[in-house]
């Protein structure tokens, strides 16, 4: 698999600032060209410094729509909520005027909420302008997990969203499908740490997507994928 771009950093803050500046530039280009911009972000620990750096970028945030690549099916004030994470660290400061569109509906189950969440997601400008993905050390991205019974659906469906119940995860999740993630102008894969660097190398060295779903992103030619990787200096 040939990556479009792979930028390696030994300074976390520098990665956060450079990725934020790059993403902000693309969002402003989208606003200038089409009047608005759409940004998809992931949860987890990795993106916090990037979110904070991005929220300081001087762009027309009132024209930016932010949503999630996936979400845990918990209340919006739950500590596990990606919506809460994004509202706290990204939809703040200069970016406070951005419009956040979450994936968690009031329904009790993901399955019951799928249709409404899909309508919400479908209201964003398509193709999406920028998608930020993370990766777990099992090779998952968004909530496309190798141990999820719905993985093949997530890789093959043309639907925007799937319900995901990964065996390794305590919470049910909703996830953008592969086709929804690839319906975008630019994907950034943001990874930090030697473990993630090793997982990336393993993913690039093999082809079994069911074993490492991130391979579906790395191995496709539809959407540019830039990898921003932080590794401590050897
Ligand atoms: O909801 C989530 O958990 C994320 O969308 C998930 O896909 C995340 O990107 C990876 O699990 C990496 O998480 P870390 O950044 O915490 O390693």
CSV table of C-alpha atoms and ligand atoms in Angstrom, one decimal:
chain,number,residue,atom,x,y,z
A,1,UNK,CA,0.0,0.0,0.0
A,2,UNK,CA,1.3,3.4,-1.0
A,3,UNK,CA,0.5,6.2,1.4
A,4,UNK,CA,-0.1,9.6,0.0
A,5,UNK,CA,1.9,11.4,2.6
A,6,UNK,CA,3.5,10.3,5.9
A,7,UNK,CA,4.8,13.0,8.2
A,8,UNK,CA,6.7,11.9,11.2
A,9,UNK,CA,7.2,14.1,14.3
A,10,UNK,CA,9.2,13.8,17.5
A,11,UNK,CA,7.4,16.8,19.0
A,12,UNK,CA,3.7,16.3,19.8
A,13,UNK,CA,2.9,20.0,20.0
A,14,UNK,CA,4.5,20.6,16.6
A,15,UNK,CA,2.4,17.8,15.1
A,16,UNK,CA,-0.8,19.3,16.6
A,17,UNK,CA,0.0,22.8,15.3
A,18,UNK,CA,1.0,21.7,11.8
A,19,UNK,CA,-2.0,19.3,11.4
A,20,UNK,CA,-4.3,22.1,12.8
A,21,UNK,CA,-2.9,24.6,10.3
A,22,UNK,CA,-3.3,22.2,7.4
A,23,UNK,CA,-6.8,21.2,8.3
A,24,UNK,CA,-7.8,24.8,8.9
A,25,UNK,CA,-6.5,25.8,5.5
A,26,UNK,CA,-8.5,23.2,3.8
A,27,UNK,CA,-11.7,24.1,5.7
A,28,UNK,CA,-11.2,27.8,4.8
A,29,UNK,CA,-10.6,26.8,1.1
A,30,UNK,CA,-13.9,24.9,1.2
A,31,UNK,CA,-15.7,27.9,2.8
A,32,UNK,CA,-14.3,30.3,0.2
A,33,UNK,CA,-15.2,27.9,-2.7
A,34,UNK,CA,-18.6,26.5,-1.5
A,35,UNK,CA,-19.7,28.7,1.3
A,36,UNK,CA,-19.3,26.1,4.1
A,37,UNK,CA,-17.1,23.2,5.2
A,38,UNK,CA,-17.6,19.8,6.8
A,39,UNK,CA,-15.2,18.2,9.3
A,40,UNK,CA,-15.4,14.7,10.7
A,41,UNK,CA,-13.3,14.0,13.8
A,42,UNK,CA,-12.6,10.9,15.9
A,43,UNK,CA,-12.6,10.4,19.7
A,44,UNK,CA,-10.0,8.8,21.9
A,45,UNK,CA,-7.0,10.3,23.6
A,46,UNK,CA,-4.8,11.1,20.6
A,47,UNK,CA,-6.7,14.1,19.2
A,48,UNK,CA,-6.9,16.4,22.3
A,49,UNK,CA,-3.9,18.7,21.5
A,50,UNK,CA,-4.9,18.8,17.9
A,51,UNK,CA,-8.4,19.8,18.8
A,52,UNK,CA,-7.1,22.6,21.0
A,53,UNK,CA,-4.7,23.8,18.3
A,54,UNK,CA,-7.5,23.7,15.7
A,55,UNK,CA,-9.8,25.7,17.9
A,56,UNK,CA,-7.3,28.5,17.8
A,57,UNK,CA,-7.2,28.7,14.0
A,58,UNK,CA,-8.5,32.0,12.6
A,59,UNK,CA,-11.0,30.7,10.0
A,60,UNK,CA,-14.7,31.4,9.4
A,61,UNK,CA,-15.8,28.9,12.0
A,62,UNK,CA,-19.5,29.9,11.7
A,63,UNK,CA,-19.4,28.2,8.3
A,64,UNK,CA,-18.0,24.9,9.6
A,65,UNK,CA,-20.1,21.8,10.4
A,66,UNK,CA,-18.3,19.3,12.7
A,67,UNK,CA,-19.4,15.7,13.2
A,68,UNK,CA,-18.0,12.4,14.4
A,69,UNK,CA,-16.6,9.4,12.7
A,70,UNK,CA,-18.2,7.3,15.5
A,71,UNK,CA,-19.8,7.6,18.9
A,72,UNK,CA,-20.3,5.5,21.9
A,73,UNK,CA,-24.1,5.0,22.7
A,74,UNK,CA,-24.0,6.9,25.9
A,75,UNK,CA,-25.7,10.1,27.2
A,76,UNK,CA,-24.1,13.3,26.0
A,77,UNK,CA,-22.8,14.1,29.5
A,78,UNK,CA,-21.1,10.7,29.9
A,79,UNK,CA,-17.3,10.8,30.2
A,80,UNK,CA,-17.2,8.2,27.4
A,81,UNK,CA,-19.1,10.5,25.0
A,82,UNK,CA,-17.1,11.7,21.9
A,83,UNK,CA,-19.6,14.5,21.6
A,84,UNK,CA,-18.7,15.7,25.0
A,85,UNK,CA,-14.9,15.4,24.2
A,86,UNK,CA,-15.3,17.5,21.0
A,87,UNK,CA,-17.6,20.1,22.6
A,88,UNK,CA,-15.0,20.5,25.4
A,89,UNK,CA,-11.8,20.6,23.4
A,90,UNK,CA,-12.7,21.7,19.9
A,91,UNK,CA,-16.0,23.6,19.8
A,92,UNK,CA,-14.5,26.4,22.0
A,93,UNK,CA,-12.4,29.5,21.6
A,94,UNK,CA,-12.5,30.8,18.0
A,95,UNK,CA,-14.2,27.5,17.0
A,96,UNK,CA,-17.1,28.1,19.4
A,97,UNK,CA,-19.2,29.3,16.5
A,98,UNK,CA,-18.8,26.1,14.6
A,99,UNK,CA,-22.0,23.9,14.4
A,100,UNK,CA,-21.6,20.5,15.9
A,101,UNK,CA,-23.7,17.7,14.6
A,102,UNK,CA,-23.5,14.6,16.8
A,103,UNK,CA,-24.5,11.0,16.1
A,104,UNK,CA,-26.1,10.1,19.5
A,105,UNK,CA,-29.9,10.4,19.2
A,106,UNK,CA,-32.3,10.2,22.1
A,107,UNK,CA,-33.2,6.5,21.2
A,108,UNK,CA,-32.4,3.8,23.7
A,109,UNK,CA,-30.4,1.7,21.2
A,110,UNK,CA,-28.1,2.4,18.3
A,111,UNK,CA,-30.3,0.4,16.0
A,112,UNK,CA,-33.3,2.6,16.9
A,113,UNK,CA,-31.3,5.8,16.4
A,114,UNK,CA,-29.6,4.9,13.1
A,115,UNK,CA,-32.2,6.4,10.7
A,116,UNK,CA,-32.3,9.8,12.5
A,117,UNK,CA,-28.5,9.9,12.9
A,118,UNK,CA,-28.1,9.1,9.2
A,119,UNK,CA,-30.4,12.0,8.3
A,120,UNK,CA,-28.4,14.3,10.5
A,121,UNK,CA,-25.2,13.2,8.9
A,122,UNK,CA,-26.7,13.4,5.4
A,123,UNK,CA,-27.5,17.1,6.0
A,124,UNK,CA,-23.8,17.9,6.0
A,125,UNK,CA,-22.1,19.1,2.7
A,126,UNK,CA,-21.1,16.0,0.7
A,127,UNK,CA,-18.5,15.0,-0.1
A,128,UNK,CA,-17.1,15.8,3.3
A,129,UNK,CA,-14.2,18.1,3.2
A,130,UNK,CA,-11.9,16.7,5.9
A,131,UNK,CA,-11.9,13.5,7.9
A,132,UNK,CA,-9.6,12.9,10.9
A,133,UNK,CA,-9.2,9.2,11.9
A,134,UNK,CA,-7.4,7.5,14.7
A,135,UNK,CA,-6.5,3.9,15.0
A,136,UNK,CA,-6.4,1.3,17.7
A,137,UNK,CA,-3.6,-1.2,18.2
A,138,UNK,CA,-6.0,-3.9,16.9
A,139,UNK,CA,-6.2,-2.0,13.6
A,140,UNK,CA,-9.6,-0.5,14.1
A,141,UNK,CA,-10.6,2.9,12.9
A,142,UNK,CA,-13.8,4.8,13.7
A,143,UNK,CA,-15.8,1.9,15.2
A,144,UNK,CA,-14.8,-0.5,12.4
A,145,UNK,CA,-13.4,-3.1,14.8
A,146,UNK,CA,-11.9,-6.5,13.7
A,147,UNK,CA,-14.0,-8.2,16.5
A,148,UNK,CA,-17.2,-6.6,15.5
A,149,UNK,CA,-20.0,-8.8,14.0
A,150,UNK,CA,-21.0,-5.8,11.9
A,151,UNK,CA,-17.6,-5.2,10.4
A,152,UNK,CA,-18.4,-6.6,6.9
A,153,UNK,CA,-21.5,-4.5,6.8
A,154,UNK,CA,-19.5,-1.5,7.7
A,155,UNK,CA,-17.0,-2.2,5.0
A,156,UNK,CA,-19.5,-2.9,2.3
A,157,UNK,CA,-22.7,-0.9,2.9
A,158,UNK,CA,-23.5,2.3,1.0
A,159,UNK,CA,-25.4,3.4,4.1
A,160,UNK,CA,-23.8,6.2,6.0
A,161,UNK,CA,-23.8,4.6,9.4
A,162,UNK,CA,-23.8,1.2,11.1
A,163,UNK,CA,-24.5,0.0,14.6
A,164,UNK,CA,-21.3,-1.6,16.0
A,165,UNK,CA,-21.0,-4.0,18.9
A,166,UNK,CA,-17.3,-4.8,19.2
A,167,UNK,CA,-16.7,-7.8,21.5
A,168,UNK,CA,-13.7,-5.9,23.0
A,169,UNK,CA,-15.7,-2.8,23.8
A,170,UNK,CA,-18.0,-2.2,26.9
A,171,UNK,CA,-20.2,0.2,25.0
A,172,UNK,CA,-22.4,-0.1,21.8
A,173,UNK,CA,-21.2,2.3,19.2
A,174,UNK,CA,-22.5,4.0,16.0
A,175,UNK,CA,-19.9,4.3,13.2
A,176,UNK,CA,-19.6,5.9,9.8
A,177,UNK,CA,-19.3,3.2,7.2
A,178,UNK,CA,-16.2,2.9,5.0
A,179,UNK,CA,-18.1,4.3,2.0
A,180,UNK,CA,-19.2,7.3,4.1
A,181,UNK,CA,-15.6,7.9,5.3
A,182,UNK,CA,-14.3,7.7,1.8
A,183,UNK,CA,-16.9,10.1,0.5
A,184,UNK,CA,-14.5,12.9,1.4
A,185,UNK,CA,-11.9,15.1,-0.1
A,186,UNK,CA,-9.1,14.4,2.4
A,187,UNK,CA,-8.5,11.9,5.2
A,188,UNK,CA,-5.8,12.4,7.9
A,189,UNK,CA,-4.8,9.5,10.0
A,190,UNK,CA,-3.4,10.9,13.3
A,191,UNK,CA,-1.3,8.5,15.3
A,192,UNK,CA,0.9,9.0,18.4
A,193,UNK,CA,3.3,6.6,20.0
A,194,UNK,CA,5.6,3.7,19.1
A,195,UNK,CA,2.8,1.2,19.6
A,196,UNK,CA,0.7,3.0,16.9
A,197,UNK,CA,3.8,3.3,14.6
A,198,UNK,CA,4.3,-0.5,15.0
A,199,UNK,CA,0.6,-1.1,14.3
A,200,UNK,CA,0.7,1.1,11.2
A,201,UNK,CA,3.8,-0.8,9.9
A,202,UNK,CA,1.9,-4.1,10.5
A,203,UNK,CA,-1.1,-2.8,8.7
A,204,UNK,CA,0.9,-1.6,5.7
A,205,UNK,CA,2.7,-5.0,5.5
A,206,UNK,CA,-0.4,-7.1,5.1
A,207,UNK,CA,-3.7,-7.1,3.2
A,208,UNK,CA,-6.3,-8.8,5.4
A,209,UNK,CA,-8.8,-6.0,6.0
A,210,UNK,CA,-11.0,-8.1,8.3
A,211,UNK,CA,-8.0,-8.6,10.6
A,212,UNK,CA,-7.0,-4.9,10.5
A,213,UNK,CA,-9.9,-2.7,9.2
A,214,UNK,CA,-7.5,0.4,8.9
A,215,UNK,CA,-6.2,-1.4,5.8
A,216,UNK,CA,-9.4,-0.5,4.0
A,217,UNK,CA,-8.4,3.2,4.4
A,218,UNK,CA,-4.7,2.7,3.7
A,219,UNK,CA,-5.3,0.5,0.7
A,220,UNK,CA,-7.8,2.5,-1.2
A,221,UNK,CA,-7.2,5.0,-4.0
A,222,UNK,CA,-10.5,7.0,-3.9
A,223,UNK,CA,-9.5,9.5,-1.2
A,224,UNK,CA,-6.1,11.0,-0.3
A,225,UNK,CA,-4.8,9.7,3.1
A,226,UNK,CA,-2.1,11.7,4.9
A,227,UNK,CA,-0.6,10.1,8.0
A,228,UNK,CA,0.6,12.3,10.8
A,229,UNK,CA,2.7,10.2,13.2
A,230,UNK,CA,4.3,11.2,16.5
A,231,UNK,CA,7.1,9.0,17.7
A,232,UNK,CA,9.6,9.7,20.5
A,233,UNK,CA,13.1,10.1,19.1
A,234,UNK,CA,14.9,6.8,18.9
B,1,LIG,O1,-14.5,6.6,19.5
B,1,LIG,C1,-13.3,6.2,19.5
B,1,LIG,O2,-12.7,5.5,20.4
B,1,LIG,C2,-12.4,6.6,18.3
B,1,LIG,O3,-13.1,7.1,17.3
B,1,LIG,C3,-11.5,5.5,18.0
B,1,LIG,O4,-11.6,5.0,16.7
B,1,LIG,C4,-10.1,6.0,18.2
B,1,LIG,O5,-9.7,6.9,17.2
B,1,LIG,C5,-9.1,4.9,18.4
B,1,LIG,O6,-9.7,4.0,19.3
B,1,LIG,C6,-7.8,5.4,18.9
B,1,LIG,O7,-8.0,5.9,20.2
B,1,LIG,P1,-6.8,6.6,21.1
B,1,LIG,O8,-6.5,7.9,20.4
B,1,LIG,O9,-7.4,6.8,22.4
B,1,LIG,O10,-5.6,5.7,21.0
